[in-house]
mmCIF file of C-alpha atoms and ligand atoms in Angstrom:
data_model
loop_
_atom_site.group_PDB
_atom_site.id
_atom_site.type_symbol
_atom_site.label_atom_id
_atom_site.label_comp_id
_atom_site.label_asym_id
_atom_site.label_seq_id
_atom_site.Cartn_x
_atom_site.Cartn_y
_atom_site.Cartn_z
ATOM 1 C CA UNK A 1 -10.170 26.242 -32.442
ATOM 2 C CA UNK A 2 -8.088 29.020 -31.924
ATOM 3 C CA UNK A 3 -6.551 30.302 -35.011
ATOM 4 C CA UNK A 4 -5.265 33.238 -34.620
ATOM 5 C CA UNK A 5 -5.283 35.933 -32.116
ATOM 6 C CA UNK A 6 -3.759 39.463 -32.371
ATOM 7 C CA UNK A 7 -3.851 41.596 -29.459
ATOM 8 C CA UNK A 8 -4.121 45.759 -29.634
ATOM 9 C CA UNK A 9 -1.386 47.219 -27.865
ATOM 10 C CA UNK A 10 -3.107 48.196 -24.916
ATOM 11 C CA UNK A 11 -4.090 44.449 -24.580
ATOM 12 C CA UNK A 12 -8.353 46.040 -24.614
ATOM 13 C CA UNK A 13 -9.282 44.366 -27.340
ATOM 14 C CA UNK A 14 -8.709 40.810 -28.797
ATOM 15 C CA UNK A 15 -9.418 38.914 -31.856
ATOM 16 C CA UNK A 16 -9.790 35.777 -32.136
ATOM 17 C CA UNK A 17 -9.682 33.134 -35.243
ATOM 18 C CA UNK A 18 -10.563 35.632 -37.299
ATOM 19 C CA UNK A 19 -8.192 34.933 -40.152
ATOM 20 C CA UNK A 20 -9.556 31.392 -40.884
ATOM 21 C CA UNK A 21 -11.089 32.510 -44.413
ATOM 22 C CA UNK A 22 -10.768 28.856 -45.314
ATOM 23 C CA UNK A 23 -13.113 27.507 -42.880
ATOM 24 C CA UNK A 24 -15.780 30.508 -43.835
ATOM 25 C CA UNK A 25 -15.612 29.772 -47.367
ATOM 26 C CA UNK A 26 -15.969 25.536 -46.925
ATOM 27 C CA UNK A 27 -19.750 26.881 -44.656
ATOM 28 C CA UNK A 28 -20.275 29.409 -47.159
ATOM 29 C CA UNK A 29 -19.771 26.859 -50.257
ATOM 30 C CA UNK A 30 -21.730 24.065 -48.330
ATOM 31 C CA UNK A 31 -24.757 26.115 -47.732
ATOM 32 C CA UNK A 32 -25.320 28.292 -51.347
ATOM 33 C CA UNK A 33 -24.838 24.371 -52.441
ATOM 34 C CA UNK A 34 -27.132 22.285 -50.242
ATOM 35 C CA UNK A 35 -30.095 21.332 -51.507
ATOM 36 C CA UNK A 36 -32.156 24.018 -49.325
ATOM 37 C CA UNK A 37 -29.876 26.486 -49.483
ATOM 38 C CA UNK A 38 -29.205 27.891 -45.844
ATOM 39 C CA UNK A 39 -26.499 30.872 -44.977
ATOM 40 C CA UNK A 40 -26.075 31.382 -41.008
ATOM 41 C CA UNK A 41 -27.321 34.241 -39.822
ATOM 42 C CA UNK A 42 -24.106 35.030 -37.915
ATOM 43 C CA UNK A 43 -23.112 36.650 -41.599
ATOM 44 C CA UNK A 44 -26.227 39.542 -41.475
ATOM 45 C CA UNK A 45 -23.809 40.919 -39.365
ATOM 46 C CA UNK A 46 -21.177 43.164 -41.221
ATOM 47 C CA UNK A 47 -20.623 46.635 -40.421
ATOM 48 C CA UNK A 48 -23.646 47.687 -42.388
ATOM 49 C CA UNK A 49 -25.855 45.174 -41.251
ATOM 50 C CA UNK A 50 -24.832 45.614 -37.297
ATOM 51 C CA UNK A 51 -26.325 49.568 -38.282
ATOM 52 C CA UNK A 52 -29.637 47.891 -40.045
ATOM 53 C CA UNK A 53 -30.287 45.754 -36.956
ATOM 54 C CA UNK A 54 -29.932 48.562 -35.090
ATOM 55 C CA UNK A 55 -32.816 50.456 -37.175
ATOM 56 C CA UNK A 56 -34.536 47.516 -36.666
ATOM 57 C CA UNK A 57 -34.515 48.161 -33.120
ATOM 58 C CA UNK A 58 -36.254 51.614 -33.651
ATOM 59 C CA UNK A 59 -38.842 50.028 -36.014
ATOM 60 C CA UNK A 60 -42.524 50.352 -34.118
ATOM 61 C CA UNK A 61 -43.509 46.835 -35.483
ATOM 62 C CA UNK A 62 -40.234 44.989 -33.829
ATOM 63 C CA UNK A 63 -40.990 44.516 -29.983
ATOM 64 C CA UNK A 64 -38.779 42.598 -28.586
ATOM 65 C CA UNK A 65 -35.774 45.264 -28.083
ATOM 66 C CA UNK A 66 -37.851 47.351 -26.453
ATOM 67 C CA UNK A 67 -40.145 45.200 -24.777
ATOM 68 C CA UNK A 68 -36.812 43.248 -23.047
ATOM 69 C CA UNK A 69 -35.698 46.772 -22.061
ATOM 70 C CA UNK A 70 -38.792 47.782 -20.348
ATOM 71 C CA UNK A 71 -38.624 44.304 -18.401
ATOM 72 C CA UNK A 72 -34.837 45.154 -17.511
ATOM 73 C CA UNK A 73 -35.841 48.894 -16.473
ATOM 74 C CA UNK A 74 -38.824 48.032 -14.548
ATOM 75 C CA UNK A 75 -37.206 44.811 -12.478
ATOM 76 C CA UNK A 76 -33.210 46.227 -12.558
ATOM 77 C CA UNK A 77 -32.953 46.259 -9.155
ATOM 78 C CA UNK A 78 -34.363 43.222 -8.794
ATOM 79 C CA UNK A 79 -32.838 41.475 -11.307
ATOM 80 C CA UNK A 80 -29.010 43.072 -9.919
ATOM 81 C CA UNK A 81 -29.320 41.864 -6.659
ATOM 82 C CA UNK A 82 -30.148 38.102 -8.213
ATOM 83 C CA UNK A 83 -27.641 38.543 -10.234
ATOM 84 C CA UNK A 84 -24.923 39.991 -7.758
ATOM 85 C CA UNK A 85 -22.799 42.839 -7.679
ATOM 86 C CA UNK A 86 -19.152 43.128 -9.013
ATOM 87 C CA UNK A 87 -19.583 40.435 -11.211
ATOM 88 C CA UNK A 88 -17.058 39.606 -14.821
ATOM 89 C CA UNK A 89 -19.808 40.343 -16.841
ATOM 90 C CA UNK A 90 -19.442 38.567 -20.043
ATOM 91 C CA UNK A 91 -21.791 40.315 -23.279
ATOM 92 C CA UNK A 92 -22.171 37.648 -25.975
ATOM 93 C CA UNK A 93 -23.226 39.465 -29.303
ATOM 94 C CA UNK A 94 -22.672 42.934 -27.606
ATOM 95 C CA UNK A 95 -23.493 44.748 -30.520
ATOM 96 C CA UNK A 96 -23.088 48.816 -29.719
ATOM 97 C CA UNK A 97 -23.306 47.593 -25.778
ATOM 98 C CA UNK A 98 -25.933 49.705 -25.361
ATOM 99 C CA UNK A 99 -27.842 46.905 -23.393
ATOM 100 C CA UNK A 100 -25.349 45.819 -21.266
ATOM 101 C CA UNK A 101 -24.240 49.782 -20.306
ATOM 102 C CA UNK A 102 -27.673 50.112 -19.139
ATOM 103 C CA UNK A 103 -26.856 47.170 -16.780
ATOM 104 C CA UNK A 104 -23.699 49.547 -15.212
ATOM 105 C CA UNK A 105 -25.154 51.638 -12.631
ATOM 106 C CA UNK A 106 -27.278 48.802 -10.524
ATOM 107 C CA UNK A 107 -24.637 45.795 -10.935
ATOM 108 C CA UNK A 108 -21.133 47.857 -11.012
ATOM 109 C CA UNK A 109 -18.975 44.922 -12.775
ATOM 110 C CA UNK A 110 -15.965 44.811 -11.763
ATOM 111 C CA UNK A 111 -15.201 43.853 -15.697
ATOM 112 C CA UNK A 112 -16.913 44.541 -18.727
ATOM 113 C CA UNK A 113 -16.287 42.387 -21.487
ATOM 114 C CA UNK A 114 -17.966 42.589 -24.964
ATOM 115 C CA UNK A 115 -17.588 39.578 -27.051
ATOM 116 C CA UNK A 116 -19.489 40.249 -31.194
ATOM 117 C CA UNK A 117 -18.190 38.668 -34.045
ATOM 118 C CA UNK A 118 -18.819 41.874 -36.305
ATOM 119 C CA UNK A 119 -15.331 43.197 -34.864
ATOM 120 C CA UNK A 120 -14.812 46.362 -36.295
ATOM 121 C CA UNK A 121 -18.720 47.388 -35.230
ATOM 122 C CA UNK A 122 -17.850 46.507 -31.542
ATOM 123 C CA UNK A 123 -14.333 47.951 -31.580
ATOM 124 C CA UNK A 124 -15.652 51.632 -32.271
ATOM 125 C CA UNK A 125 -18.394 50.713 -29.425
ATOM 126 C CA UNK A 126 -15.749 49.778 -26.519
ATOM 127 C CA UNK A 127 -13.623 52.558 -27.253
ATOM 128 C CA UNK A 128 -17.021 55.374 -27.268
ATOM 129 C CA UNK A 129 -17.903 53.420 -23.649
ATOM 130 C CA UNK A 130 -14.600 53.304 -22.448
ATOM 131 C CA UNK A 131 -14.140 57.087 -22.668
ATOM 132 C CA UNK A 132 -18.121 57.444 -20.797
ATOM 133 C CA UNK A 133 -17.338 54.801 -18.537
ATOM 134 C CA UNK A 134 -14.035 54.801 -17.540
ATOM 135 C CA UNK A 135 -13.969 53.207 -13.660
ATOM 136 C CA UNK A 136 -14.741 49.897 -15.305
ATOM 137 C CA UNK A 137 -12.646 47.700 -16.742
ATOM 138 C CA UNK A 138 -13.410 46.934 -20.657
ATOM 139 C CA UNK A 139 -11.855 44.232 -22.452
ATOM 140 C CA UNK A 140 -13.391 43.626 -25.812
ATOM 141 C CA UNK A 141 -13.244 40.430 -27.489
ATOM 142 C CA UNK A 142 -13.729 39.585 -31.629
ATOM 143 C CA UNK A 143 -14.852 36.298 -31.942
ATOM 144 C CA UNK A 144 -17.759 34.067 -33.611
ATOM 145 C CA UNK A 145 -18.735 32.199 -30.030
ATOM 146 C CA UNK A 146 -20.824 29.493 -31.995
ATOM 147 C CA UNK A 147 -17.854 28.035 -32.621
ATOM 148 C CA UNK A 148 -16.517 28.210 -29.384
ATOM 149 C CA UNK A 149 -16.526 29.826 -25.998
ATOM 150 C CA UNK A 150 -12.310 29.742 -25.254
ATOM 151 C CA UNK A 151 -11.776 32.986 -23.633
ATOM 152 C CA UNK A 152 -8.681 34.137 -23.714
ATOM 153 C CA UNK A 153 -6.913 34.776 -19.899
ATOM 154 C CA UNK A 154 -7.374 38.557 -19.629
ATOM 155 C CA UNK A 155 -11.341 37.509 -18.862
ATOM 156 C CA UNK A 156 -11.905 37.164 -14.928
ATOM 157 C CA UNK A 157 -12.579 33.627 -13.823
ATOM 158 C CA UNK A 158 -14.386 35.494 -11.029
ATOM 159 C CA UNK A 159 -17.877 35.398 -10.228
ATOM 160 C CA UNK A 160 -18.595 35.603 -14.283
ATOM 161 C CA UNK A 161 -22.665 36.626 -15.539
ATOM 162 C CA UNK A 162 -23.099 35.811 -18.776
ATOM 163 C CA UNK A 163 -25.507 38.063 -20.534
ATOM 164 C CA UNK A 164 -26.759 36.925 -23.700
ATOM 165 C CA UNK A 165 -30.054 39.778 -24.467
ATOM 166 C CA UNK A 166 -32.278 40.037 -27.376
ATOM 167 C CA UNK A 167 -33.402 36.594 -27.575
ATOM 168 C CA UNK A 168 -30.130 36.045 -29.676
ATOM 169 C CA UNK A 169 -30.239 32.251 -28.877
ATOM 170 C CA UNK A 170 -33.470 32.050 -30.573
ATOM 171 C CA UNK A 171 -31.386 31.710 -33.853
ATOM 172 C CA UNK A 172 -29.834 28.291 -32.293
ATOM 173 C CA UNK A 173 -32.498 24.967 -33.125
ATOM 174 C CA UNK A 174 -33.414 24.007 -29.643
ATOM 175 C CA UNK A 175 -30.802 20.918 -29.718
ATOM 176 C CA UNK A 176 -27.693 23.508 -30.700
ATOM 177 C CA UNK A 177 -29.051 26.332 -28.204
ATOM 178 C CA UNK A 178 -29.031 23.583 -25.588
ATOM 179 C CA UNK A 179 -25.216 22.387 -27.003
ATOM 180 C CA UNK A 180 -24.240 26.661 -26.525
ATOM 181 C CA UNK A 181 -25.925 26.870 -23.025
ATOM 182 C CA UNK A 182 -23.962 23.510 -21.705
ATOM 183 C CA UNK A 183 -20.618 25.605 -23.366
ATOM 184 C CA UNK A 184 -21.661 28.893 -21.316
ATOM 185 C CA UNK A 185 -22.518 27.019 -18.249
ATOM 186 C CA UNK A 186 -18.895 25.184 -18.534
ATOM 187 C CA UNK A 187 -17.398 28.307 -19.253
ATOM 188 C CA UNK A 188 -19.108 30.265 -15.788
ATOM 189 C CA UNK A 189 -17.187 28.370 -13.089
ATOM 190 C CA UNK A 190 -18.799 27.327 -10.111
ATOM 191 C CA UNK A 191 -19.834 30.478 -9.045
ATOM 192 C CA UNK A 192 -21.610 31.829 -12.523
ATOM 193 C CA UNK A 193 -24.864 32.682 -14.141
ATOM 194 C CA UNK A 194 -26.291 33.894 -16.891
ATOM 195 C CA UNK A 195 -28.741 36.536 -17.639
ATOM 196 C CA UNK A 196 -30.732 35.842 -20.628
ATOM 197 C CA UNK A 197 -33.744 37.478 -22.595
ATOM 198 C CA UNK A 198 -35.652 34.987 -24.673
ATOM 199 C CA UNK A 199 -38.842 35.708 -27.233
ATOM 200 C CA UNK A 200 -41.661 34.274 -26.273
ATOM 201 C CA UNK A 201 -44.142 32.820 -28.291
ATOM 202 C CA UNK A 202 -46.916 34.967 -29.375
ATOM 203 C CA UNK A 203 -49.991 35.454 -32.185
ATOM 204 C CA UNK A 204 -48.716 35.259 -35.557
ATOM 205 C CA UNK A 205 -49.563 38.707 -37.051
ATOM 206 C CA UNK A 206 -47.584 40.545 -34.110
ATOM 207 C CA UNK A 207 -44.660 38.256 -35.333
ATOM 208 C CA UNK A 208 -45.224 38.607 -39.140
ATOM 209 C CA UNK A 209 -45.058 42.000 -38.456
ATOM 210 C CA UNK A 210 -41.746 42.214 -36.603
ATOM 211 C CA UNK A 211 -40.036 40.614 -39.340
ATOM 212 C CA UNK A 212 -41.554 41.877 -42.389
ATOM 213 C CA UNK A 213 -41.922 45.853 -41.493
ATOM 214 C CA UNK A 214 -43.626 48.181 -43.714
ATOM 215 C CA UNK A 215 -40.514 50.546 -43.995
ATOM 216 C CA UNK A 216 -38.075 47.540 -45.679
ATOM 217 C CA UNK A 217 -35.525 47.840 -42.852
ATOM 218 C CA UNK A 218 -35.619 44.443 -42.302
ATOM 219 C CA UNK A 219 -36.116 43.504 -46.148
ATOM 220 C CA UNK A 220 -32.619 45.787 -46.117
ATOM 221 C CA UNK A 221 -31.051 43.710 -43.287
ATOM 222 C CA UNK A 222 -31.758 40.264 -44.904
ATOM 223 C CA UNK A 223 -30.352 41.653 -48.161
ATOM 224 C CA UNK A 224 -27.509 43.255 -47.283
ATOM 225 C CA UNK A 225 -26.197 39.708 -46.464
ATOM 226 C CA UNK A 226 -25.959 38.637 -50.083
ATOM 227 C CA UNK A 227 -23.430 42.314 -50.619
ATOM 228 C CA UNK A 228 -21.581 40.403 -47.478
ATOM 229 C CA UNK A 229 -21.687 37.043 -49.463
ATOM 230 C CA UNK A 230 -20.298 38.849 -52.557
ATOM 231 C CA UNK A 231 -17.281 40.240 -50.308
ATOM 232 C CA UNK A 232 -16.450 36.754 -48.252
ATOM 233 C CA UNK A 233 -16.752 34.837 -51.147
ATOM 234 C CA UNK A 234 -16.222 36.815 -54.250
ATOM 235 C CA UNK A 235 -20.075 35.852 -55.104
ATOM 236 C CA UNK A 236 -21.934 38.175 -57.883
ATOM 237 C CA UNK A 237 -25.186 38.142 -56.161
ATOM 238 C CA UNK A 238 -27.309 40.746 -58.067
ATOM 239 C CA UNK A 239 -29.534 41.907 -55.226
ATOM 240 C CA UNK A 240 -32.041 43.087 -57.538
ATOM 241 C CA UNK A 241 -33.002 39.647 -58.670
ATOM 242 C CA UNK A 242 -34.020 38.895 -54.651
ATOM 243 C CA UNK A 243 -36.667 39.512 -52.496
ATOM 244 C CA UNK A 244 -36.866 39.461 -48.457
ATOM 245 C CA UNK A 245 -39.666 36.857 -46.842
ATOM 246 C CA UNK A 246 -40.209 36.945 -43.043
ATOM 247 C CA UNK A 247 -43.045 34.633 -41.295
ATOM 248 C CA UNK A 248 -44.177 32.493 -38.292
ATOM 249 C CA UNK A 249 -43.848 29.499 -39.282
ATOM 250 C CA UNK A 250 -46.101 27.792 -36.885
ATOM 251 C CA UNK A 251 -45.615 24.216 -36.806
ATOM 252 C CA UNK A 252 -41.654 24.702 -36.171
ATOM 253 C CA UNK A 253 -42.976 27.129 -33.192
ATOM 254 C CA UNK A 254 -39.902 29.782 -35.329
ATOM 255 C CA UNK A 255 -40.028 33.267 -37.337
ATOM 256 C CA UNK A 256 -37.564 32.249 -40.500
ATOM 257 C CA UNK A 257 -35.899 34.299 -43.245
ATOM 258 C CA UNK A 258 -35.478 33.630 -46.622
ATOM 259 C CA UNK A 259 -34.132 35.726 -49.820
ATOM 260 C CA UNK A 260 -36.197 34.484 -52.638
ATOM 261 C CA UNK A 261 -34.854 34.755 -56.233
ATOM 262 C CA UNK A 262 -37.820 36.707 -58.027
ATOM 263 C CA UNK A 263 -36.453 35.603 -61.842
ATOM 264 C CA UNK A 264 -34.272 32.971 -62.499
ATOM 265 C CA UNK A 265 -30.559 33.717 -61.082
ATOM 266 C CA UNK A 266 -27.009 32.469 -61.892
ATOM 267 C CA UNK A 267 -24.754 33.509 -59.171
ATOM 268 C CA UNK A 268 -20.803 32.284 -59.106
ATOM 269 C CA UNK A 269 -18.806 32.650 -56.338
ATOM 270 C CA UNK A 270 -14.959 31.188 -55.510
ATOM 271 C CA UNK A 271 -15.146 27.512 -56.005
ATOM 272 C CA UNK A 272 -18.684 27.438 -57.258
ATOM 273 C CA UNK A 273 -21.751 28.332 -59.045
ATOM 274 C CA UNK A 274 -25.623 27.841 -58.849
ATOM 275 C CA UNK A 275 -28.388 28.482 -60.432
ATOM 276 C CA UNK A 276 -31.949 29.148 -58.419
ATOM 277 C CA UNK A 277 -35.090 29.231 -59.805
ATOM 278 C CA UNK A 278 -37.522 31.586 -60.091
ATOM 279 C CA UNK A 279 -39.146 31.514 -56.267
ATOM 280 C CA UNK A 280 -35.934 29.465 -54.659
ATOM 281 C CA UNK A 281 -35.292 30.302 -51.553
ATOM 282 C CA UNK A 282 -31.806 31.041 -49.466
ATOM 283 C CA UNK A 283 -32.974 30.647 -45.493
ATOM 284 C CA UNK A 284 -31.184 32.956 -44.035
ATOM 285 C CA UNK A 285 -32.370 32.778 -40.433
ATOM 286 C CA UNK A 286 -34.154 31.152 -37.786
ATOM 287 C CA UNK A 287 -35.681 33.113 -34.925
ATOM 288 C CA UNK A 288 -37.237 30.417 -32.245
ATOM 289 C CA UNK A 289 -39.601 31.441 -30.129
ATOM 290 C CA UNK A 290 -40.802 29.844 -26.334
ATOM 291 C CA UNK A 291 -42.958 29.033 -23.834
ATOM 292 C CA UNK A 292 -41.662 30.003 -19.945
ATOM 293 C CA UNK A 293 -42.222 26.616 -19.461
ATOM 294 C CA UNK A 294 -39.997 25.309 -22.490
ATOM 295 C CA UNK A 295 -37.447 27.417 -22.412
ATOM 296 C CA UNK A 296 -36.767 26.879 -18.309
ATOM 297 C CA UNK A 297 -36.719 23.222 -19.249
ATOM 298 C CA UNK A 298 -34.231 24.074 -21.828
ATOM 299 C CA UNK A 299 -31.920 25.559 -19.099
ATOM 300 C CA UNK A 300 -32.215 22.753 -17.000
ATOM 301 C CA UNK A 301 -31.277 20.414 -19.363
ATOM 302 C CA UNK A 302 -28.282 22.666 -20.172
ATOM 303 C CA UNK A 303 -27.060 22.248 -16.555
ATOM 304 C CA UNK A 304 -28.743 25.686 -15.164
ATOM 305 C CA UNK A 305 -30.869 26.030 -12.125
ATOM 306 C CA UNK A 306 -32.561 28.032 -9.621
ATOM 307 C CA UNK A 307 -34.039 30.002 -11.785
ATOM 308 C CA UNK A 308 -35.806 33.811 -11.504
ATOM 309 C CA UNK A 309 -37.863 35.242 -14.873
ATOM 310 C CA UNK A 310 -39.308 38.929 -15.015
ATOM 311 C CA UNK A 311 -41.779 39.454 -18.223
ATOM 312 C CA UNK A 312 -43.940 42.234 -19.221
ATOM 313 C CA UNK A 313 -47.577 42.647 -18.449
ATOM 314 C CA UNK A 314 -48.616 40.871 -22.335
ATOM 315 C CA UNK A 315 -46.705 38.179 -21.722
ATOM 316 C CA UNK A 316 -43.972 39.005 -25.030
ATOM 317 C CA UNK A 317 -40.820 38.513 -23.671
ATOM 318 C CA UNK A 318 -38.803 37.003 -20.954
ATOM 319 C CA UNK A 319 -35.862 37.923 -19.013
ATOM 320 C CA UNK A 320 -34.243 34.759 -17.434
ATOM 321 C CA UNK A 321 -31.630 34.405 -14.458
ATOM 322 C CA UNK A 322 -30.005 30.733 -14.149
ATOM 323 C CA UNK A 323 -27.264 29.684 -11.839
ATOM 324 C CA UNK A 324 -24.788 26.480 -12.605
ATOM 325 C CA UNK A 325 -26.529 23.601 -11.358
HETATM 326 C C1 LIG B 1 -30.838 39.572 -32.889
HETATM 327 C C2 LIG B 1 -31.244 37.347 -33.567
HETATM 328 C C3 LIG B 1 -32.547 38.291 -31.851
HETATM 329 O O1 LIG B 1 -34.105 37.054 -34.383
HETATM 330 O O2 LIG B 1 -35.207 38.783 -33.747
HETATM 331 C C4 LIG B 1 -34.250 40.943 -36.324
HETATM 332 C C5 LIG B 1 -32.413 39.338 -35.466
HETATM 333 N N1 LIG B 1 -33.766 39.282 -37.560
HETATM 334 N N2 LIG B 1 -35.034 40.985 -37.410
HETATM 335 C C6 LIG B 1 -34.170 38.245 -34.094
HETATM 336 C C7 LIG B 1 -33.446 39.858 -36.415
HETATM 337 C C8 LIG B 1 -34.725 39.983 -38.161
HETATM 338 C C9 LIG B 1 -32.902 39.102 -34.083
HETATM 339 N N3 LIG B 1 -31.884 38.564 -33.136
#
């Protein structure tokens, strides 16, 4: 699993199997060729598109970054003392760690370490919070942790909270998010948690809504991953020739996303070539969405237990605190 890893001099930030361009292109190839074609939505994510989610963030329509941090401002006290002070906190997907900072004053990790596949995005962030920040110890780590959870040995085995915000795992099929939380749960030690936020199921025009604004930031987000398919792959996706759906799809109880050619499109890319149809679709993400009562079950059968949930007065969102069973 581990590839490659370079290490900055000041050993603060660390990438990890970043260089396997192979193993990208043979996912990449598979998915533009499958039947239904399907492109992770771990790839939205390049520098640009880290900046477009957060827009997203800002946009009225999309609740749930907002609504999670109201829950996290209105119970942080609460939720710190569950969680425990001087903990190794661990950020999966920190993004601009803007979430997790917030975290800082009320559970005073001892480390702070921000783990985001978009590297570059989340090497600028660490740096611009190590220099507001600096009594805690930062140690930021590049890595895609779908694939795997290794940490390298500058991470604390101590007393480790995992935080994984934003309902991120809500892009994971219920059978893979459960195959993640068993790999987070192995990788907290006896003495671990996690702190998760988690989308809860809701009526389908609030939803339709959050993924389909009127402004075209998300439209913008979903596109801007065939200008990153163009790059990885050497694809000639002509972005004009695609538009950006975003629904509740009910029966699957998940928002998805899907770039729909609007004419008929030939696109090539290293090793391959398509053609889509007029209204073919590329599904470009899943977004799950749960009960209380299914996701806790969900934890459970992940190994978690003993679990303490804070929500907001409608009922939205949920923030989740598990301990290794
Ligand atoms: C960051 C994965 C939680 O699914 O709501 C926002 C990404 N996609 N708008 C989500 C996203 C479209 C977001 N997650």
């Amino acid at each position: 699993m581990l590839l490659s890893t370079t290490t900055d001099a000041a050993r603060d930030f660390i990438q990890i199997g970043h260089s396997d361009p192979h193993a990208v292109h043979a996912e990449l190839n598979d998915g533009l060729l499958a039947a239904q074609a399907v492109v992770s939505p771990k790839y939205l994510y390049d520098a640009l598109g880290s900046k477009l989610f957060e827009a997203i963030c800002e946009l009225p329509e999309y609740y749930p970054t907002r609504t999670e941090a109201a829950i996290m401002e209105r119970h942080l006290a609460d939720i710190a003392r569950t969680a425990g002070h001087g903990v190794t906190l661990i950020d999966l997907g920190a993004g601009n760690c803007a979430k997790a900072a917030r975290l800082f004053p009320a559970l005073q990790p001892l480390q702070y370490v921000p783990v985001d596949i978009s590297v570059d995005f989340l090497r600028d962030a660490v740096s611009r919070l190590r220099q507001q920040v600096p009594h805690i110890k930062m140690v930021g780590i590049g890595m895609d942790f779908s694939a795997s959870l290794d940490l390298p040995d500058a991470v604390k085995h101590e007393r480790r909270l995992f935080f994984y915000p934003g309902s991120s795992i809500g892009n994971f099929a219920p059978e893979q998010a459960a195959t993640l939380l068993r790999r987070i749960r192995d990788a907290c030690g006896p003495d671990g948690g996690l702190l998760i936020g988690v989308d809860l199921l809701k009526d389908r025009q609030t939803l339709d809504a959050a993924y389909d604004d009127a402004l075209g930031v998300t439209a913008a987000f979903n596109l801007n991953l065939l200008r990153h398919l163009n790059c990885l792959v050497g694809a000639d996706f002509d972005l004009r020739d695609w538009r950006h759906r975003g629904y509740f799809n009910e029966a699957c109880g998940r928002v998805e996303m899907h770039l729909e050619a609007r004419r008929e499109a030939h696109v090539s890319w290293r090793g391959g070539r398509r053609r889509f149809l007029p209204g073919e679709r590329i599904h470009t993400e899943s977004s799950y969405k749960y009960t209380r009562h299914g996701f806790l079950q969900l934890l459970e059968r992940s190994g978690f237990g003993r679990t303490q949930t804070w929500t907001d007065e409608r009922g939205w969102f949920m923030v989740c605190h598990a301990r290794v069973q």
